[in-house]
mmCIF file of C-alpha atoms and ligand atoms in Angstrom:
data_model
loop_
_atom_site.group_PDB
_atom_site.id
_atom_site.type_symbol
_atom_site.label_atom_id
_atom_site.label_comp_id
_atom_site.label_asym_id
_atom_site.label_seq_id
_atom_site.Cartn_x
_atom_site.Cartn_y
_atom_site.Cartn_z
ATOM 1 C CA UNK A 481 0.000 0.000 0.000
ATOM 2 C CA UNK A 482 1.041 3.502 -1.035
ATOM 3 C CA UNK A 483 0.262 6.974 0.024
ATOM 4 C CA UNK A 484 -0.146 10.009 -3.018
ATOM 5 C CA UNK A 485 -0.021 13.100 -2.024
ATOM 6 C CA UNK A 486 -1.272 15.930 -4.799
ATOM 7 C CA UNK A 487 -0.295 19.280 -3.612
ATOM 8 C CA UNK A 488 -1.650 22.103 -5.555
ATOM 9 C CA UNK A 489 -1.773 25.968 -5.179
ATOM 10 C CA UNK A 490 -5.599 25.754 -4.281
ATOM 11 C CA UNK A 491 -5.549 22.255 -2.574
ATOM 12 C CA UNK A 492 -4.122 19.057 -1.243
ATOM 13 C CA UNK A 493 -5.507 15.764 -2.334
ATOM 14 C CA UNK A 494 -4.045 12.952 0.321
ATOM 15 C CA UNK A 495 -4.653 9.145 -0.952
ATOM 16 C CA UNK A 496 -4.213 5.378 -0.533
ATOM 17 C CA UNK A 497 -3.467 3.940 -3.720
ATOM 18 C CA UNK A 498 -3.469 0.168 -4.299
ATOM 19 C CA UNK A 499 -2.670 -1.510 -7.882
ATOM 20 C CA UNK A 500 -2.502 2.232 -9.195
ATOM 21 C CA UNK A 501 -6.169 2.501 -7.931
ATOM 22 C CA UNK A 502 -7.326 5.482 -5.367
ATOM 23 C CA UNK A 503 -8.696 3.185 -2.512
ATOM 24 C CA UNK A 504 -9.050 5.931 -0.122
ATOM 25 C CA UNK A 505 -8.699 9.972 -0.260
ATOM 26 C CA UNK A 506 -9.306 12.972 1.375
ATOM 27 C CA UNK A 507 -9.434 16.385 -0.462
ATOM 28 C CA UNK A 508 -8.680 19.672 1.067
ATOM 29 C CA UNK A 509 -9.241 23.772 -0.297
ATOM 30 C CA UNK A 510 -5.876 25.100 0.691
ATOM 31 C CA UNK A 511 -5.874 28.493 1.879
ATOM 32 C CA UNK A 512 -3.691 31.248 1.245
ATOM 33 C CA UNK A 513 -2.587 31.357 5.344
ATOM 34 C CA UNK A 514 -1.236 27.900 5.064
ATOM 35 C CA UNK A 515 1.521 28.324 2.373
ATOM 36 C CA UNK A 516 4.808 29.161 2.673
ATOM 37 C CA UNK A 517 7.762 26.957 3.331
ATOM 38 C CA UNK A 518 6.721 25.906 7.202
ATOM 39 C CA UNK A 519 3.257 25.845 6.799
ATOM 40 C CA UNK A 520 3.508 23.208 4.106
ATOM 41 C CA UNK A 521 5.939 21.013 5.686
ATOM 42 C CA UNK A 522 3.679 20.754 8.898
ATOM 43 C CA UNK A 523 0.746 20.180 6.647
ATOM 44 C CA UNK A 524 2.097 17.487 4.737
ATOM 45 C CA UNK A 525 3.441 15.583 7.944
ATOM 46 C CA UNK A 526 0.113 16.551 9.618
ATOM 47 C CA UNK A 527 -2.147 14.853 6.516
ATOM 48 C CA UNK A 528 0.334 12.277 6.506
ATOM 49 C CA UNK A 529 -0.565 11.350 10.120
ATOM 50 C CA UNK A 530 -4.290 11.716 10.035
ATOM 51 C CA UNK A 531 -4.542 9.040 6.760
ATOM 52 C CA UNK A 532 -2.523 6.607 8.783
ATOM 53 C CA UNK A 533 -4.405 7.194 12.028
ATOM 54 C CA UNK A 534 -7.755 6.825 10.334
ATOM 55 C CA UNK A 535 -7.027 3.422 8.082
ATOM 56 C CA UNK A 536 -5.596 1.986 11.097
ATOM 57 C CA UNK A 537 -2.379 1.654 9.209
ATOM 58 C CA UNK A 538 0.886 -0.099 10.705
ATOM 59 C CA UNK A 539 3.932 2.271 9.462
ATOM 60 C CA UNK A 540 5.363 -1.058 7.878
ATOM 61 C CA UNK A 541 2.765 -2.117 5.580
ATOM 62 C CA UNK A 542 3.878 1.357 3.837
ATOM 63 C CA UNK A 543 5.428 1.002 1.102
ATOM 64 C CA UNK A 544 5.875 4.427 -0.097
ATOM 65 C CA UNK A 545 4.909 7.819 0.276
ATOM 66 C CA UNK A 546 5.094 10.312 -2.855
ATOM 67 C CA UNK A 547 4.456 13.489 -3.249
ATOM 68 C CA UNK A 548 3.514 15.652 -6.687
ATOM 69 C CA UNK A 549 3.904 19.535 -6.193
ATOM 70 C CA UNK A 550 4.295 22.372 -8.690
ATOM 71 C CA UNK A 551 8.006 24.258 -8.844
ATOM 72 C CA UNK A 552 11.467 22.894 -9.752
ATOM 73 C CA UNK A 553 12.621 19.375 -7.844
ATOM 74 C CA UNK A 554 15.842 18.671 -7.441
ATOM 75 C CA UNK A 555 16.968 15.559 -4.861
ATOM 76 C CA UNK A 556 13.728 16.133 -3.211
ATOM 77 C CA UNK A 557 14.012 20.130 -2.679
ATOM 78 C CA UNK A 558 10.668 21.715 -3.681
ATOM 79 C CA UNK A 559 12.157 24.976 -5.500
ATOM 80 C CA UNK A 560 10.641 27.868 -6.779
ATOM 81 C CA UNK A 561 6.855 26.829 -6.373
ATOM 82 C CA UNK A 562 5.778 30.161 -6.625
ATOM 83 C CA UNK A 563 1.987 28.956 -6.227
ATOM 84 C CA UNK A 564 2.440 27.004 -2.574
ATOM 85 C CA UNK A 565 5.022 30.620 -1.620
ATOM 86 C CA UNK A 566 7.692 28.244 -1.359
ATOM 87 C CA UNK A 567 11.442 29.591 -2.490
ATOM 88 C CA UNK A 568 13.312 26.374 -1.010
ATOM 89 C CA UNK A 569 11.939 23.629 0.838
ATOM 90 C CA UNK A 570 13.595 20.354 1.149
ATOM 91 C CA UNK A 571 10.772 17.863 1.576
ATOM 92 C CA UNK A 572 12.315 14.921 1.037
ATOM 93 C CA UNK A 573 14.857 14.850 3.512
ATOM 94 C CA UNK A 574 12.703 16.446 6.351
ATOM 95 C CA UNK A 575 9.949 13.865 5.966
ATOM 96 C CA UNK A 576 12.127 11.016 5.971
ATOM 97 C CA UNK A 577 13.124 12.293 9.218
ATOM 98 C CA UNK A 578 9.785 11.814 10.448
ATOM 99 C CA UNK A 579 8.721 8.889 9.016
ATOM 100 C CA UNK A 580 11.875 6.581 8.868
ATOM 101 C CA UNK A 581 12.099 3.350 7.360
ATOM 102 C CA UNK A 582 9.582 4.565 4.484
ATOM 103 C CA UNK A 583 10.426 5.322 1.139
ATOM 104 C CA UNK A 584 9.753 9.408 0.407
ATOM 105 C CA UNK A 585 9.598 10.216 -3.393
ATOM 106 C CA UNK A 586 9.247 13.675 -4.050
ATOM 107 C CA UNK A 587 8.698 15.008 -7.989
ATOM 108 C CA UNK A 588 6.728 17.582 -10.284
ATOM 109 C CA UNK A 589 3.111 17.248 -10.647
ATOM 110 C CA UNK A 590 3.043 17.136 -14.597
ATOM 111 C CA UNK A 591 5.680 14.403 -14.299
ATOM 112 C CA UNK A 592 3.673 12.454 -11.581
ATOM 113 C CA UNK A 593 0.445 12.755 -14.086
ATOM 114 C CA UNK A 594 2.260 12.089 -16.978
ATOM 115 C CA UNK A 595 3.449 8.882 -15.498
ATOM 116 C CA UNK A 596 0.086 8.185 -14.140
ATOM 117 C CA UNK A 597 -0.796 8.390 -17.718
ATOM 118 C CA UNK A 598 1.590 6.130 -19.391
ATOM 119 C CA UNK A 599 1.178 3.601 -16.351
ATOM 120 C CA UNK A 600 -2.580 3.364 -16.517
ATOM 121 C CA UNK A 601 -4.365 5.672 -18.977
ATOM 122 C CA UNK A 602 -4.261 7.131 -22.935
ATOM 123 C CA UNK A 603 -0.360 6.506 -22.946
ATOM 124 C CA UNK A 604 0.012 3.354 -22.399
ATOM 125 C CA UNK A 605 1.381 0.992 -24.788
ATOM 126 C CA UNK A 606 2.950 3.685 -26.418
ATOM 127 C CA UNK A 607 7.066 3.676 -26.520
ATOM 128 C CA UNK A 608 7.387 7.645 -27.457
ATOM 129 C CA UNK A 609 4.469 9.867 -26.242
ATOM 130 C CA UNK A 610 4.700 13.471 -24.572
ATOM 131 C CA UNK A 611 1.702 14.719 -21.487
ATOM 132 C CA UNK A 612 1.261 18.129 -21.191
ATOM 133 C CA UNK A 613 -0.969 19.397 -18.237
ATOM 134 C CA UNK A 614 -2.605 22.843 -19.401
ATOM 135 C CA UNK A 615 -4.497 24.283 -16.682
ATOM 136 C CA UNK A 616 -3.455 27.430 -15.221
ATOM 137 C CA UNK A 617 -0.291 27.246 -16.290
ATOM 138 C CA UNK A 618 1.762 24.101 -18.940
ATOM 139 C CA UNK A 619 3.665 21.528 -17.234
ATOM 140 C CA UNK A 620 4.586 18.358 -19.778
ATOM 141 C CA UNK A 621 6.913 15.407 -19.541
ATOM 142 C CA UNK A 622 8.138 13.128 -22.869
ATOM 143 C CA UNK A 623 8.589 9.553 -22.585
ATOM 144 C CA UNK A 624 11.290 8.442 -25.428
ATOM 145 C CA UNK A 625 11.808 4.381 -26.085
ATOM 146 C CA UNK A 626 9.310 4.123 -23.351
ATOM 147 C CA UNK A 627 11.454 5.927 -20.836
ATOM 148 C CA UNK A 628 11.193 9.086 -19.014
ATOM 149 C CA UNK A 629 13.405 12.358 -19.672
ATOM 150 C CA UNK A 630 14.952 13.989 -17.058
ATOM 151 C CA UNK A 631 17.459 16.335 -16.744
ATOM 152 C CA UNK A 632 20.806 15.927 -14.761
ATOM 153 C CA UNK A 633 19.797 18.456 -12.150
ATOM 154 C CA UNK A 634 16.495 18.614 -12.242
ATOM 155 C CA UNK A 635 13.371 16.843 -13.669
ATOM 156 C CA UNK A 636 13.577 19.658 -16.761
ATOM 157 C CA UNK A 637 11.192 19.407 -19.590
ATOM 158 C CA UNK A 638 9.903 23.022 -18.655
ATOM 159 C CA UNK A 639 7.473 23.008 -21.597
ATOM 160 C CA UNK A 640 5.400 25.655 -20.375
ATOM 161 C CA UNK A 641 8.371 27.795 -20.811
ATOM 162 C CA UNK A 642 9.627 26.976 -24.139
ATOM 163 C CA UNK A 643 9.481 30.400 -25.881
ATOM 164 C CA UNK A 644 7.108 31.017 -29.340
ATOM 165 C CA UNK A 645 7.232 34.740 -29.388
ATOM 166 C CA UNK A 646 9.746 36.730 -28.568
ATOM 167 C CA UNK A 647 8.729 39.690 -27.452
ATOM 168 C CA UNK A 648 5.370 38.129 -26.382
ATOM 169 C CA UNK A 649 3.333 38.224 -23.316
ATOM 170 C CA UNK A 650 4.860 38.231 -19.836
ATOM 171 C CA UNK A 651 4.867 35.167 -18.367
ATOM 172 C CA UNK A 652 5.040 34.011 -14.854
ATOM 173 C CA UNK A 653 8.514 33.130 -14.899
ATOM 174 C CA UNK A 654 9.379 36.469 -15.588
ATOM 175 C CA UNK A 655 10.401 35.594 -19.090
ATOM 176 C CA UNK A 656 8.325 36.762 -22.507
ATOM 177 C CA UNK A 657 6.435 34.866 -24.689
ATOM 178 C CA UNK A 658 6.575 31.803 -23.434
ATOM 179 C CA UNK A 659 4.063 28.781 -24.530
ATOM 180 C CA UNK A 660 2.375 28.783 -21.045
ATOM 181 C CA UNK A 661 1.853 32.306 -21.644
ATOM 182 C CA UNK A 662 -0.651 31.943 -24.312
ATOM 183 C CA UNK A 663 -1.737 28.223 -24.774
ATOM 184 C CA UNK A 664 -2.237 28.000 -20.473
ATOM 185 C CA UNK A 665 -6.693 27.729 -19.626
ATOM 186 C CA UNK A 666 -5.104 30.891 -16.976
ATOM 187 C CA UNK A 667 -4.362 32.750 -20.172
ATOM 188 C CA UNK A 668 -7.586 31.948 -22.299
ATOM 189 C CA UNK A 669 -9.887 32.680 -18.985
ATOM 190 C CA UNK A 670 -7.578 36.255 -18.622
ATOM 191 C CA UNK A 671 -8.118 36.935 -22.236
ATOM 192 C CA UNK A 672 -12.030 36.338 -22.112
ATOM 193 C CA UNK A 673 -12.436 38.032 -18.844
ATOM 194 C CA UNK A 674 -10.672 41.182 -20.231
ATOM 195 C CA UNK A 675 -12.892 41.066 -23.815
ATOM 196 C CA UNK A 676 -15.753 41.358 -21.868
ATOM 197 C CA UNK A 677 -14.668 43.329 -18.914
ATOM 198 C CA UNK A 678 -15.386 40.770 -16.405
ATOM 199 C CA UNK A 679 -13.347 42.076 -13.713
ATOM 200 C CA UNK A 680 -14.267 39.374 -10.595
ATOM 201 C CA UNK A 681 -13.099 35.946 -10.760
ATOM 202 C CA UNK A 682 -15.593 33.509 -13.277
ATOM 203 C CA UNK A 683 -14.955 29.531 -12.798
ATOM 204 C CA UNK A 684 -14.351 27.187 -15.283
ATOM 205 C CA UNK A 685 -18.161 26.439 -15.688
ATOM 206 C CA UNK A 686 -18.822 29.982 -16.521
ATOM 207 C CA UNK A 687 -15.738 30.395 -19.107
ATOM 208 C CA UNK A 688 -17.027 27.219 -21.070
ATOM 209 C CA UNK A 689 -20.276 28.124 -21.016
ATOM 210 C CA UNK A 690 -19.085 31.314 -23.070
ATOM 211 C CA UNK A 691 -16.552 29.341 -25.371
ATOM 212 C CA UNK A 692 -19.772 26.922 -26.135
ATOM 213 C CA UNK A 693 -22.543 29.603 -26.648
ATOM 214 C CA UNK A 694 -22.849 29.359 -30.843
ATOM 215 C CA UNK A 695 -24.249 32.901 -30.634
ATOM 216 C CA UNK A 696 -20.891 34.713 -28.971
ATOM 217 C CA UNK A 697 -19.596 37.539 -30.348
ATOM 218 C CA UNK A 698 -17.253 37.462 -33.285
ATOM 219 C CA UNK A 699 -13.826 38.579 -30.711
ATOM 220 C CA UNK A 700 -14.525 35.799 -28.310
ATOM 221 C CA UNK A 701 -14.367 33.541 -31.464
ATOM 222 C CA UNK A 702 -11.118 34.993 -32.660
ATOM 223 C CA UNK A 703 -9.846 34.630 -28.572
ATOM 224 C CA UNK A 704 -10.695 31.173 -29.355
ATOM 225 C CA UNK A 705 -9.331 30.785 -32.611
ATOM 226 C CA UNK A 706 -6.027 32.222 -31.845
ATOM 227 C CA UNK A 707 -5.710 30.331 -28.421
ATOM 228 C CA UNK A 708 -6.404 27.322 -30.504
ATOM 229 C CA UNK A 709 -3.595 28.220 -32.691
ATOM 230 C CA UNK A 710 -1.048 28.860 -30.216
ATOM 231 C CA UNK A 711 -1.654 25.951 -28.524
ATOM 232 C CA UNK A 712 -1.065 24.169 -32.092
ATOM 233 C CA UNK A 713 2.204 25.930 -32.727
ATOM 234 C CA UNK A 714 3.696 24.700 -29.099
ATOM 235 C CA UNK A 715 2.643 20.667 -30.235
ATOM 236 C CA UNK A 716 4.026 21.565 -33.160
ATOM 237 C CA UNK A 717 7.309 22.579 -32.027
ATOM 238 C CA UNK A 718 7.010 19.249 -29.719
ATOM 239 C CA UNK A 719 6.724 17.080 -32.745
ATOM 240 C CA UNK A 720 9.280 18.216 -34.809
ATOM 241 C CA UNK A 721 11.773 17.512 -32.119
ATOM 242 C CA UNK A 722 10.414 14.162 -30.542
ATOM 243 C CA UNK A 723 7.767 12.837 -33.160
ATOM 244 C CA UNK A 724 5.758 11.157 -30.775
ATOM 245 C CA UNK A 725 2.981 9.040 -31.604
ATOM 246 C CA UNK A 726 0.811 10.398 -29.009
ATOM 247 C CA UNK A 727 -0.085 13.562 -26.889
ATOM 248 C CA UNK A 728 -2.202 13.335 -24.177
ATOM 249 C CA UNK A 729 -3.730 16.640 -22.788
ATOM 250 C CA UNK A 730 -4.011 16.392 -18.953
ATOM 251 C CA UNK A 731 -5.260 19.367 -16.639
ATOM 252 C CA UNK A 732 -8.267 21.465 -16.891
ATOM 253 C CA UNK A 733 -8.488 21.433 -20.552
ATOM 254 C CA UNK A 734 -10.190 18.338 -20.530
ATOM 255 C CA UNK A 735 -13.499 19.851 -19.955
ATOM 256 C CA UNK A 736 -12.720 22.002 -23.272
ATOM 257 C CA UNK A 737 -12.445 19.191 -25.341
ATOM 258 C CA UNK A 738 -15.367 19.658 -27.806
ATOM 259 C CA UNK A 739 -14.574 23.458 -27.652
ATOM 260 C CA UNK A 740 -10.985 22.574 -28.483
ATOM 261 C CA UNK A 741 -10.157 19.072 -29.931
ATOM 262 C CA UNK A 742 -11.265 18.816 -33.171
ATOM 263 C CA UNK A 743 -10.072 22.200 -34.185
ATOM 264 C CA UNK A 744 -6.504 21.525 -33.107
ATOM 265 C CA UNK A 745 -6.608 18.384 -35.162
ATOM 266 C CA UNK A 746 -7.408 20.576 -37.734
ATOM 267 C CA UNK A 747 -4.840 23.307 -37.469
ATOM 268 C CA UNK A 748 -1.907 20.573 -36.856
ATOM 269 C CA UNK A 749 -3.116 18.864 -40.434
ATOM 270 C CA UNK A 750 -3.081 21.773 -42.520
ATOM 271 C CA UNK A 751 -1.208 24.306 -41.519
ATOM 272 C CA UNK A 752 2.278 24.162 -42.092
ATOM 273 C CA UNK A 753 3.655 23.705 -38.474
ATOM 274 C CA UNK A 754 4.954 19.806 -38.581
ATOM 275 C CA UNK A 755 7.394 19.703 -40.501
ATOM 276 C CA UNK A 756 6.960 16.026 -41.383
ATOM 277 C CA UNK A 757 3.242 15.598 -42.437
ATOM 278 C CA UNK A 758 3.768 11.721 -42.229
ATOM 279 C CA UNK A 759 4.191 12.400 -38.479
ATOM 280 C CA UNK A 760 1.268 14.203 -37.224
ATOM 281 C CA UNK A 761 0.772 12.682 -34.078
ATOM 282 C CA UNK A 762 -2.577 11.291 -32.045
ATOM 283 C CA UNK A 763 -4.128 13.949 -29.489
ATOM 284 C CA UNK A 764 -6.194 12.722 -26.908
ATOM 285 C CA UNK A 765 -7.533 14.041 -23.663
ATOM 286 C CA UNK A 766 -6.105 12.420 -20.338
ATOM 287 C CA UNK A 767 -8.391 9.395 -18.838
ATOM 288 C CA UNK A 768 -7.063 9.975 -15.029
ATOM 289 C CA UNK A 769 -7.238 13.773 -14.981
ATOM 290 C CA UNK A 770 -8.170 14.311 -11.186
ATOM 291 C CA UNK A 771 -6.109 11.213 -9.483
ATOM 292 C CA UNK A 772 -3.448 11.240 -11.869
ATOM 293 C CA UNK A 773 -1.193 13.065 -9.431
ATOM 294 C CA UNK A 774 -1.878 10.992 -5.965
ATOM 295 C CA UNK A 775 -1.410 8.002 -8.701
ATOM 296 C CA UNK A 776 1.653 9.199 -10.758
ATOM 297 C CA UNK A 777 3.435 10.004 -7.083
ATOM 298 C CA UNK A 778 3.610 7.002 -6.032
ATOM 299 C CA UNK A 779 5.164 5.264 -9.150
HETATM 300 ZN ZN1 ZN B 782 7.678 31.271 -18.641
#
C-alpha cells in the first residue's frame, strides 16, 4: 500500500493507492494562510498522520509515500513553487526524518500525471508519447523508447516555458512569450475576462459556457481561434523535435475538449507547423485527470 499526495496551489488531495487505484482519499481547499515553506511542511506531515491514524495503518505495511507539487525538484528540494510561496523547501529529507524506514519520493506534478498516464491511462502501450498538463499554467513530460526524460539536475522538460514569441506576453517566470503564456486555460480565462470586462473571478463552468454559446460575439471567437492556434504551434514545435505518436492533454483542458479538440486536429493537419506531415501525431484528452497526481506520485 502507497500513500499520493497531490499538492496544488488551491488544494491538497491525500490518498491510498493500491494496484494504481485510489482506494481511499481525502481532499482539502488550501488556503492562502497555510503556504509558505513551514506551513507546508507541517501540513504534509500533519495529513500524513491523520490518513494513517484513520485506516488503522501499521507504518510497515507502507510502502511508499510520494508526493507531486508544482516548482522545480531537485533531490527532493521543492524549489521555486511560486503557487504554494515556497522559495526552497527540502521535503524529502525532512519527511524522511519523520517517518523513517519509508520510502519518500518527491517530484513535479506534470511528471507524476504524466506517469500516471503512461502507467494506466491514454499513454500506455505507447514507446514515445509526450503529457502536457494545461491548466493554469503548462507543465509536460516526454517519454522516449518508453522511458522518461529527465534532466541531470532537475526533472527539466519546462514546456510551459519553451518560448514562441519573442517579445510576447509576460509570463510568470518572468520571461516573454513563453508557450504557457498563451496556450495555459489561466491565459484563455484572462483573455475572455478582459474582452468582456469581467473584472471578478468567473470559474471554469462559466468560461465554457461562453466558449460553447454558438451565438458569442465574433472577438470571443477569434480569442478562441487564436488560443487554438497557439496551442497548435507549441505541439508543433514538440513534434518536430520528438515525433511522438501520441499527446495526451491532462489538466483542466479536458473539460474544453469539444470546444478545443477537433479544431486543433485541424490546425496541426493543414497548416504548415509539422514539418513532417507523415508524423502528425494522435491527441487525446487524459483518462485519469483528477487522481493522476496521488497516482503518478507514487510510481
Ligand atoms: Zn515562462
Amino acid at each position: 500500500m502507497k500513500i499520493g499526495i497531490d499538492l496544488g496551489g488551491s488544494h491538497i488531495g491525500v490518498g491510498i493507492i493500491e494496484s494504481g487505484k485510489v482506494v481511499y482519499k481525502v481532499e482539502k481547499d488550501l488556503k492562502e494562510t497555510e503556504k509558505g515553506e513551514e506551513n507546508i511542511l507541517n501540513l504534509v506531515i500533519s495529513e500524513i498522520k491523520s490518513i494513517i491514524t484513520e485506516n488503522n495503518f501499521e507504518k510497515e505495511n507502507i510502502e511508499k509515500i510520494g508526493i507531486a507539487c508544482p516548482g522545480i525538484i531537485e533531490n527532493g528540494t521543492i524549489r521555486k513553487a511560486k503557487n504554494l510561496k515556497i522559495e526552497k523547501l527540502d521535503l524529502k529529507s525532512n519527511l524522511e526524518k519523520k517517518f523513517r524506514n519509508i520510502k519518500i519520493q518527491v517530484r513535479n506534478d506534470a511528471k507524476c500525471a504524466a506517469l500516471a498516464e503512461k502507467e494506466y491511462g491514454t499513454l500506455k502501450g505507447y514507446d514515445n508519447s509526450i503529457m502536457l498538463t494545461i491548466g493554469t499554467g503548462i507543465g509536460g513530460a516526454v517519454f522516449y523508447n518508453g522511458q522518461l526524460l529527465e534532466g541531470k539536475k532537475s526533472e527539466a522538460f519546462e514546456i510551459g516555458h519553451m518560448i514562441i514569441n519573442k517579445n510576447g506576453e509576460k509570463c510568470s517566470c518572468k520571461s516573454k512569450g513563453c508557450f504557457e503564456a498563451y496556450a495555459s486555460i489561466g491565459n484563455l480565462r484572462k483573455r475572455v475576462k478582459k474582452e468582456l470586462k469581467i473584472n471578478n473571478e468567473i470559474t471554469g463552468v462559466e468560461l465554457v459556457k461562453i466558449l460553447r454559446n454558438p451565438e458569442k460575439d465574433e472577438k470571443i471567437n477569434k480569442i478562441l481561434e487564436n488560443y487554438i492556434n497557439d496551442l497548435a504551434i507549441g505541439i508543433a514545435n514538440l513534434n518536430n523535435i520528438f515525433e511522438p505518436e501520441i499527446i495526451s492533454l491532462g489538466g483542466s483542458i479536458v473539460y474544453y475538449k469539444d470546444i478545443i479538440l477537433e479544431k486543433l486536429e485541424d490546425i496541426l493537419k493543414k497548416e504548415e507547423y509539422i514539418f513532417n506531415k507523415n508524423a502528425i501525431p494522435i491527441i487525446v484528452m487524459a483518462k485519469l485527470n483528477n487522481d493522476a497526481g496521488m497516482i503518478g506520485a507514487t510510481i
